[in-house]
Short mmCIF file of C-alpha atoms in Angstrom, two decimals:
data_model
loop_
_atom_site.label_atom_id
_atom_site.label_comp_id
_atom_site.label_asym_id
_atom_site.label_seq_id
_atom_site.Cartn_x
_atom_site.Cartn_y
_atom_site.Cartn_z
CA UNK A 1430 34.26 116.43 -112.22
CA UNK A 1431 34.61 119.63 -114.20
CA UNK A 1432 37.98 121.29 -113.74
CA UNK A 1433 37.64 124.00 -111.05
CA UNK A 1434 39.29 126.71 -113.07
CA UNK A 1435 38.00 126.34 -116.62
CA UNK A 1436 35.27 128.59 -118.00
CA UNK A 1437 33.75 129.17 -121.41
CA UNK A 1438 34.87 132.81 -121.42
CA UNK A 1439 38.10 133.53 -123.28
CA UNK A 1440 38.99 136.75 -125.07
CA UNK A 1441 41.63 137.60 -127.65
CA UNK A 1442 42.13 140.79 -125.65
CA UNK A 1443 42.64 139.01 -122.32
CA UNK A 1444 45.77 140.95 -121.37
CA UNK A 1445 44.00 144.22 -122.15
CA UNK A 1446 41.13 143.17 -119.89
CA UNK A 1447 43.56 142.41 -117.09
CA UNK A 1448 45.29 145.77 -117.49
CA UNK A 1449 41.94 147.54 -117.45
CA UNK A 1450 40.88 145.67 -114.33
CA UNK A 1451 44.07 146.68 -112.52
CA UNK A 1452 43.61 150.30 -113.61
CA UNK A 1453 40.09 150.31 -112.25
CA UNK A 1454 41.33 148.76 -109.02
CA UNK A 1455 44.03 151.39 -108.55
CA UNK A 1456 41.77 154.29 -109.44
CA UNK A 1457 38.52 153.21 -107.85
CA UNK A 1458 39.48 151.93 -104.41
CA UNK A 1459 40.63 155.00 -102.54
CA UNK A 1460 40.76 153.21 -99.18
CA UNK A 1461 42.58 150.22 -100.62
CA UNK A 1462 46.04 149.86 -102.11
CA UNK A 1463 46.40 147.20 -104.83
CA UNK A 1464 49.75 146.53 -106.44
CA UNK A 1465 51.29 143.90 -108.66
CA UNK A 1466 53.54 141.61 -106.59
CA UNK A 1467 54.44 139.09 -109.32
CA UNK A 1468 53.69 138.59 -113.01
CA UNK A 1469 54.43 136.25 -115.92
CA UNK A 1470 53.13 133.24 -113.97
CA UNK A 1471 51.59 130.08 -115.40
CA UNK A 1472 48.21 129.31 -113.82
CA UNK A 1473 49.05 130.49 -110.27
CA UNK A 1474 46.89 128.88 -107.58
CA UNK A 1475 47.49 128.39 -103.85
CA UNK A 1476 49.79 130.62 -101.78
CA UNK A 1477 51.65 130.24 -98.50
CA UNK A 1478 53.66 132.70 -96.42
CA UNK A 1479 56.92 131.83 -94.66
CA UNK A 1480 57.97 133.07 -91.25
CA UNK A 1481 60.38 135.46 -92.92
CA UNK A 1482 57.51 137.07 -94.82
CA UNK A 1483 58.32 135.52 -98.22
CA UNK A 1484 55.26 134.50 -100.23
CA UNK A 1485 55.26 131.24 -102.19
CA UNK A 1486 52.79 130.52 -104.98
CA UNK A 1487 52.10 127.21 -106.71
CA UNK A 1488 52.06 127.44 -110.51
CA UNK A 1489 50.13 124.66 -112.22
CA UNK A 1490 52.24 125.25 -115.31
CA UNK A 1491 51.44 125.64 -119.01
CA UNK A 1492 51.66 121.97 -120.03
CA UNK A 1493 53.80 121.34 -123.10
CA UNK A 1494 54.24 119.29 -126.24
CA UNK A 1495 54.37 115.88 -124.59
CA UNK A 1496 51.70 113.17 -124.34
CA UNK A 1497 48.13 114.43 -124.69
CA UNK A 1498 45.13 112.99 -122.82
CA UNK A 1499 41.44 113.83 -122.51
CA UNK A 1500 40.30 114.86 -119.03
CA UNK A 1501 36.86 114.44 -117.47
CA UNK A 1502 35.62 117.83 -118.78
CA UNK A 1503 36.24 116.59 -121.56
CA UNK A 1504 39.25 118.61 -122.64
CA UNK A 1505 42.46 117.56 -124.35
CA UNK A 1506 45.54 118.64 -122.42
CA UNK A 1507 49.19 117.93 -123.09
CA UNK A 1508 52.11 117.22 -120.79
CA UNK A 1509 55.10 119.41 -120.07
CA UNK A 1510 57.45 119.78 -117.10
CA UNK A 1511 56.37 123.39 -116.56
CA UNK A 1512 54.85 123.35 -113.06
CA UNK A 1513 56.68 125.53 -110.56
CA UNK A 1514 56.84 127.30 -107.23
CA UNK A 1515 57.67 131.00 -107.23
CA UNK A 1516 58.90 132.98 -104.23
CA UNK A 1517 57.95 136.64 -103.83
CA UNK A 1518 60.24 138.55 -101.51
CA UNK A 1519 61.96 141.91 -101.22
CA UNK A 1520 60.01 143.37 -104.11
CA UNK A 1521 61.14 140.65 -106.53
CA UNK A 1522 60.12 137.18 -107.67
CA UNK A 1523 62.05 133.99 -108.35
CA UNK A 1524 61.08 130.49 -109.42
CA UNK A 1525 62.71 128.41 -106.72
CA UNK A 1526 61.28 125.10 -107.98
CA UNK A 1527 60.72 124.25 -111.63
CA UNK A 1528 60.19 121.16 -113.76
CA UNK A 1529 57.11 119.90 -111.91
CA UNK A 1530 54.59 117.96 -114.02
CA UNK A 1531 51.88 119.95 -115.77
CA UNK A 1532 48.98 119.38 -118.15
CA UNK A 1533 47.33 122.23 -120.04
CA UNK A 1534 45.47 123.23 -123.18
CA UNK A 1535 47.54 124.21 -126.26
CA UNK A 1536 47.53 127.89 -125.22
CA UNK A 1537 48.76 126.96 -121.74
CA UNK A 1538 45.45 127.72 -120.03
CA UNK A 1539 43.66 125.63 -117.41
CA UNK A 1540 46.84 124.05 -116.06
CA UNK A 1541 46.67 120.86 -114.00
CA UNK A 1542 49.67 120.31 -111.77
CA UNK A 1543 50.77 121.93 -108.50
CA UNK A 1544 47.45 123.24 -107.17
CA UNK A 1545 48.26 124.19 -103.59
CA UNK A 1546 51.10 124.14 -101.10
CA UNK A 1547 51.78 124.27 -97.38
CA UNK A 1548 55.10 125.25 -95.80
CA UNK A 1549 56.88 123.20 -93.18
CA UNK A 1550 59.56 125.83 -92.70
CA UNK A 1551 61.52 128.08 -94.99
CA UNK A 1552 63.12 125.05 -96.61
CA UNK A 1553 60.37 122.53 -97.31
CA UNK A 1554 56.90 122.70 -98.85
CA UNK A 1555 54.17 120.12 -99.32
CA UNK A 1556 52.54 120.38 -102.71
CA UNK A 1557 49.30 118.73 -103.78
CA UNK A 1558 49.26 117.68 -107.44
CA UNK A 1559 46.04 117.56 -109.43
CA UNK A 1560 44.89 115.11 -112.10
CA UNK A 1561 41.31 115.88 -113.28
CA UNK A 1562 40.10 112.48 -114.36
CA UNK A 1563 39.92 108.79 -113.51
CA UNK A 1564 42.93 107.09 -111.91
CA UNK A 1565 43.87 105.33 -115.17
CA UNK A 1566 44.45 108.75 -116.75
CA UNK A 1567 47.77 108.69 -114.96
CA UNK A 1568 48.62 105.39 -116.61
CA UNK A 1569 47.90 106.89 -120.04
CA UNK A 1570 50.68 109.40 -119.41
CA UNK A 1571 53.23 106.67 -118.77
CA UNK A 1572 56.33 107.78 -116.88
CA UNK A 1573 55.25 111.43 -117.27
CA UNK A 1574 52.20 110.75 -115.12
CA UNK A 1575 53.95 109.37 -112.05
CA UNK A 1576 53.55 112.41 -109.77
CA UNK A 1577 50.05 113.56 -110.75
CA UNK A 1578 47.51 113.05 -107.98
CA UNK A 1579 50.18 112.72 -105.31
CA UNK A 1580 51.32 114.75 -102.33
CA UNK A 1581 54.92 115.87 -102.83
CA UNK A 1582 57.51 117.00 -100.32
CA UNK A 1583 59.59 119.66 -102.05
CA UNK A 1584 62.99 121.03 -101.05
CA UNK A 1585 62.77 124.76 -101.73
CA UNK A 1586 66.56 125.12 -101.77
CA UNK A 1587 67.55 122.32 -104.11
CA UNK A 1588 64.30 122.18 -106.08
CA UNK A 1589 64.07 118.39 -105.68
CA UNK A 1590 60.97 116.51 -104.53
CA UNK A 1591 59.64 113.12 -103.51
CA UNK A 1592 56.13 111.68 -103.14
CA UNK A 1593 54.79 111.18 -99.61
CA UNK A 1594 51.21 110.13 -100.42
CA UNK A 1595 49.16 108.81 -103.34
CA UNK A 1596 45.62 110.23 -103.51
CA UNK A 1597 44.89 108.63 -106.89
CA UNK A 1598 45.56 105.16 -105.53
CA UNK A 1599 43.14 105.85 -102.67
CA UNK A 1600 40.41 106.87 -105.11
CA UNK A 1601 41.03 103.78 -107.24
CA UNK A 1602 40.90 101.44 -104.24
CA UNK A 1603 38.02 102.98 -102.27
CA UNK A 1604 36.01 105.43 -104.42
CA UNK A 1605 34.68 107.12 -101.25
CA UNK A 1606 31.77 109.01 -102.85
CA UNK A 1607 30.57 105.91 -104.73
CA UNK A 1608 30.30 107.75 -108.04
CA UNK A 1609 32.35 107.58 -111.21
CA UNK A 1610 36.04 107.20 -110.44
CA UNK A 1611 37.46 110.71 -110.60
CA UNK A 1612 40.16 112.51 -108.66
CA UNK A 1613 41.66 115.97 -108.56
CA UNK A 1614 43.48 116.71 -105.28
CA UNK A 1615 43.23 120.48 -104.98
CA UNK A 1616 43.57 122.06 -101.52
CA UNK A 1617 45.90 121.22 -98.63
CA UNK A 1618 46.28 122.00 -94.94
CA UNK A 1619 49.33 120.78 -93.03
CA UNK A 1620 49.48 119.50 -89.45
CA UNK A 1621 52.28 117.79 -87.59
CA UNK A 1622 53.15 114.65 -89.58
CA UNK A 1623 49.84 114.67 -91.43
CA UNK A 1624 48.19 116.58 -94.25
CA UNK A 1625 44.52 117.22 -94.93
CA UNK A 1626 43.59 117.30 -98.63
CA UNK A 1627 40.38 118.38 -100.38
CA UNK A 1628 39.87 116.19 -103.46
CA UNK A 1629 37.75 118.21 -105.89
CA UNK A 1630 37.26 115.22 -108.20
CA UNK A 1631 36.61 112.61 -105.53
CA UNK A 1632 34.26 114.91 -103.56
CA UNK A 1633 35.94 113.98 -100.31
CA UNK A 1634 38.30 115.13 -97.59
CA UNK A 1635 41.38 112.97 -97.08
CA UNK A 1636 44.15 112.65 -94.51
CA UNK A 1637 47.66 111.64 -95.47
CA UNK A 1638 49.89 110.49 -92.61
CA UNK A 1639 53.64 110.37 -92.46
CA UNK A 1640 54.51 107.06 -94.07
CA UNK A 1641 52.02 107.51 -96.90
CA UNK A 1642 48.77 106.04 -95.57
CA UNK A 1643 45.61 107.77 -96.81
CA UNK A 1644 42.19 107.73 -95.14
CA UNK A 1645 38.83 109.34 -95.85
CA UNK A 1646 37.63 111.89 -93.29
CA UNK A 1647 34.42 113.00 -95.00
CA UNK A 1648 32.42 112.64 -98.21
CA UNK A 1649 30.53 115.67 -99.50
CA UNK A 1650 26.93 115.13 -100.60
CA UNK A 1651 25.54 115.31 -104.11
CA UNK A 1652 22.85 117.99 -104.38
CA UNK A 1653 20.26 119.05 -106.95
CA UNK A 1654 20.47 122.29 -108.93
CA UNK A 1655 18.21 123.95 -111.46
CA UNK A 1656 19.08 122.87 -115.00
CA UNK A 1657 20.41 125.70 -117.19
CA UNK A 1658 18.18 126.72 -120.07
CA UNK A 1659 20.63 125.65 -122.77
CA UNK A 1660 20.10 121.98 -121.82
CA UNK A 1661 16.55 122.25 -123.16
CA UNK A 1662 14.93 120.52 -120.18
CA UNK A 1663 11.44 121.41 -118.93
CA UNK A 1664 11.26 124.56 -116.74
CA UNK A 1665 12.01 123.81 -113.12
CA UNK A 1666 13.83 120.56 -113.91
CA UNK A 1667 16.74 119.84 -111.58
CA UNK A 1668 19.93 117.89 -112.21
CA UNK A 1669 22.54 116.35 -109.88
CA UNK A 1670 25.39 118.65 -108.87
CA UNK A 1671 28.67 117.43 -107.40
CA UNK A 1672 30.22 119.14 -104.37
CA UNK A 1673 33.75 119.77 -105.73
CA UNK A 1674 35.61 120.74 -102.51
CA UNK A 1675 38.56 122.94 -103.43
CA UNK A 1676 40.01 124.23 -100.16
CA UNK A 1677 40.49 123.21 -96.53
CA UNK A 1678 41.78 125.02 -93.43
CA UNK A 1679 41.67 124.49 -89.69
CA UNK A 1680 39.73 127.08 -87.74
CA UNK A 1681 40.58 128.66 -84.37
CA UNK A 1682 38.22 126.10 -82.80
CA UNK A 1683 40.26 123.16 -84.12
CA UNK A 1684 37.61 122.09 -86.65
CA UNK A 1685 38.27 121.72 -90.38
CA UNK A 1686 36.51 124.12 -92.72
CA UNK A 1687 36.06 123.18 -96.38
CA UNK A 1688 34.92 125.40 -99.26
CA UNK A 1689 33.19 123.99 -102.33
CA UNK A 1690 33.25 125.20 -105.91
CA UNK A 1691 30.16 123.13 -106.82
CA UNK A 1692 30.09 121.18 -110.05
CA UNK A 1693 28.12 121.73 -113.24
CA UNK A 1694 25.99 123.85 -113.66
CA UNK A 1695 28.01 126.00 -111.20
CA UNK A 1696 24.91 127.87 -109.93
CA UNK A 1697 25.04 131.22 -108.20
CA UNK A 1698 24.68 131.36 -104.42
CA UNK A 1699 24.77 127.58 -103.95
CA UNK A 1700 28.34 127.03 -102.75
CA UNK A 1701 28.85 126.23 -99.08
CA UNK A 1702 31.51 126.20 -96.42
CA UNK A 1703 31.37 122.95 -94.46
CA UNK A 1704 32.66 122.38 -90.93
CA UNK A 1705 34.01 119.09 -89.59
CA UNK A 1706 35.11 118.53 -86.03
CA UNK A 1707 37.74 115.78 -85.67
CA UNK A 1708 35.75 112.58 -85.25
CA UNK A 1709 32.46 114.44 -85.80
CA UNK A 1710 29.84 114.75 -88.53
CA UNK A 1711 29.96 117.08 -91.51
CA UNK A 1712 27.81 120.20 -91.09
CA UNK A 1713 27.06 123.30 -93.13
CA UNK A 1714 28.80 126.32 -91.60
CA UNK A 1715 27.79 128.99 -94.13
CA UNK A 1716 26.10 129.07 -97.53
CA UNK A 1717 25.03 131.39 -100.29
CA UNK A 1718 28.41 131.68 -102.03
CA UNK A 1719 29.28 131.23 -105.69
CA UNK A 1720 32.14 128.99 -106.87
CA UNK A 1721 34.47 129.08 -103.84
CA UNK A 1722 38.12 128.52 -104.75
CA UNK A 1723 39.83 129.28 -101.41
CA UNK A 1724 39.06 130.06 -97.77
CA UNK A 1725 41.18 131.08 -94.78
CA UNK A 1726 41.02 132.56 -91.31
CA UNK A 1727 42.55 136.00 -90.99
CA UNK A 1728 44.60 137.55 -88.19
CA UNK A 1729 41.27 138.85 -86.85
CA UNK A 1730 40.03 135.28 -86.39
CA UNK A 1731 37.31 135.71 -89.02
CA UNK A 1732 36.71 133.52 -92.05
CA UNK A 1733 37.57 134.90 -95.50
CA UNK A 1734 36.06 133.37 -98.65
CA UNK A 1735 37.41 133.78 -102.20
CA UNK A 1736 35.05 133.25 -105.13
CA UNK A 1737 36.69 132.51 -108.47
CA UNK A 1738 33.67 133.75 -110.43
CA UNK A 1739 31.16 135.79 -108.47
CA UNK A 1740 28.56 135.68 -111.25
CA UNK A 1741 29.10 131.95 -111.80
CA UNK A 1742 31.43 130.04 -114.09
CA UNK A 1743 28.76 129.68 -116.78
CA UNK A 1744 27.75 133.34 -116.79
CA UNK A 1745 28.36 135.60 -119.76
CA UNK A 1746 31.15 138.14 -119.55
CA UNK A 1747 34.50 138.20 -117.74
CA UNK A 1748 34.85 135.78 -114.80
CA UNK A 1749 35.62 138.26 -112.03
CA UNK A 1750 36.05 137.16 -108.44
CA UNK A 1751 35.50 138.49 -104.96
CA UNK A 1752 37.12 138.14 -101.52
CA UNK A 1753 34.69 138.36 -98.60
CA UNK A 1754 35.01 138.44 -94.83
CA UNK A 1755 32.40 136.67 -92.71
CA UNK A 1756 31.66 138.41 -89.41
CA UNK A 1757 30.86 136.50 -86.25
CA UNK A 1758 27.16 137.34 -86.69
CA UNK A 1759 27.20 135.87 -90.19
CA UNK A 1760 27.13 139.19 -92.04
CA UNK A 1761 29.48 139.60 -95.01
CA UNK A 1762 31.74 142.33 -96.25
CA UNK A 1763 33.52 142.49 -99.59
CA UNK A 1764 37.22 142.98 -98.84
CA UNK A 1765 38.47 142.97 -102.43
CA UNK A 1766 36.79 142.72 -105.80
CA UNK A 1767 38.18 145.17 -108.35
CA UNK A 1768 40.99 143.71 -110.39
CA UNK A 1769 40.23 140.09 -109.44
CA UNK A 1770 40.03 138.00 -112.63
CA UNK A 1771 39.77 134.24 -112.12
CA UNK A 1772 41.55 134.47 -108.74
CA UNK A 1773 42.96 131.15 -107.57
CA UNK A 1774 44.02 131.55 -103.94
CA UNK A 1775 45.00 133.99 -101.21
CA UNK A 1776 47.19 134.27 -98.14
CA UNK A 1777 47.75 136.81 -95.39
CA UNK A 1778 51.15 138.47 -95.40
CA UNK A 1779 53.15 139.12 -92.25
CA UNK A 1780 52.78 142.85 -92.95
CA UNK A 1781 48.97 142.75 -92.75
CA UNK A 1782 48.41 142.71 -96.50
CA UNK A 1783 46.57 140.05 -98.50
CA UNK A 1784 48.18 138.30 -101.46
CA UNK A 1785 45.85 136.96 -104.17
CA UNK A 1786 46.83 134.83 -107.17
CA UNK A 1787 45.12 136.23 -110.24
CA UNK A 1788 44.28 134.86 -113.69
CA UNK A 1789 44.65 131.33 -112.34
CA UNK A 1790 43.45 129.56 -115.50
CA UNK A 1791 44.64 131.93 -118.21
CA UNK A 1792 46.97 131.30 -121.15
CA UNK A 1793 50.69 130.86 -120.47
CA UNK A 1794 52.42 133.74 -118.72
CA UNK A 1795 49.26 135.75 -117.98
CA UNK A 1796 49.09 134.85 -114.28
CA UNK A 1797 50.01 137.23 -111.50
CA UNK A 1798 49.89 137.84 -107.77
CA UNK A 1799 48.29 140.98 -106.37
CA UNK A 1800 49.16 142.54 -103.03
CA UNK A 1801 46.18 144.18 -101.37
CA UNK A 1802 46.22 146.45 -98.32
CA UNK A 1803 42.64 146.41 -97.01
#
């Protein structure tokens, strides 16, 4: 499974591009206020909002100079204890948890580590840790690899954590999609004493119960996509495309909704949102999206969809994203687009604003969180 947040576009003037994007956002969206809520982050991904209004963002870290391994992209990444959770509150930011495991490229980009989090209260968070490769990749890392591919319970006050579920072990034992062994737990939704996890590598939806048991709720189908020209295949040739589910939420109707990035060749307009009623069959809820990285239901009860790269991860030019709202009749409205550069997640603030993690796979320190007032 290709890592959800890597692209072939990198620029020596990345920070200048980000600054220009924010300038355009501030100057071109007269009905919309966009401001920088946090900066200097390392591969920021999922966000969660506490009852007190504080915003927490998972940072996948910048890796380090430790053991290096080759992921399923293939890409060589190296270990460092640089994963973190940052709290945004009162106009400031603070890393309340640090030292979480991280893997990243030498420049700190494309971090693999804390991908998403869910809050239990203002003291505890549940963090899903990625891996991006076969289960034995964790063994190659030795003691440094212990917490990759696990669900962690994190104390936001002390900064300590413990594992409460092992998604990698489930993939190794069951391989739910029947393909090559591959796992990358990516998105999480929390319920009472259980957690629902979208495994982007395993192409499945998992449930972790209190006590550590893991079960498969759904497997997402392999589909065919048109082969890109650079592969040199005959015109019209199609190739298999993995689902790569990256995000899961529970809707107002009690069903689970799952957004997919899609795997290589990351085609435009082929990503879907799936719906799964507890005990029911997987069904397509909405389609026609490109590289979904996060979804969520807003205070208005409508579904919002965040694309990490609206033109597709293999397109030329900057990978800019888009946040859309899906009306009850299926029509779509772009809520935010300007200034979004490889966005990695979003959450609704208690003040009615939307927080979006930006530059989610950029070199070390380039990540940020934007606050958007629609």
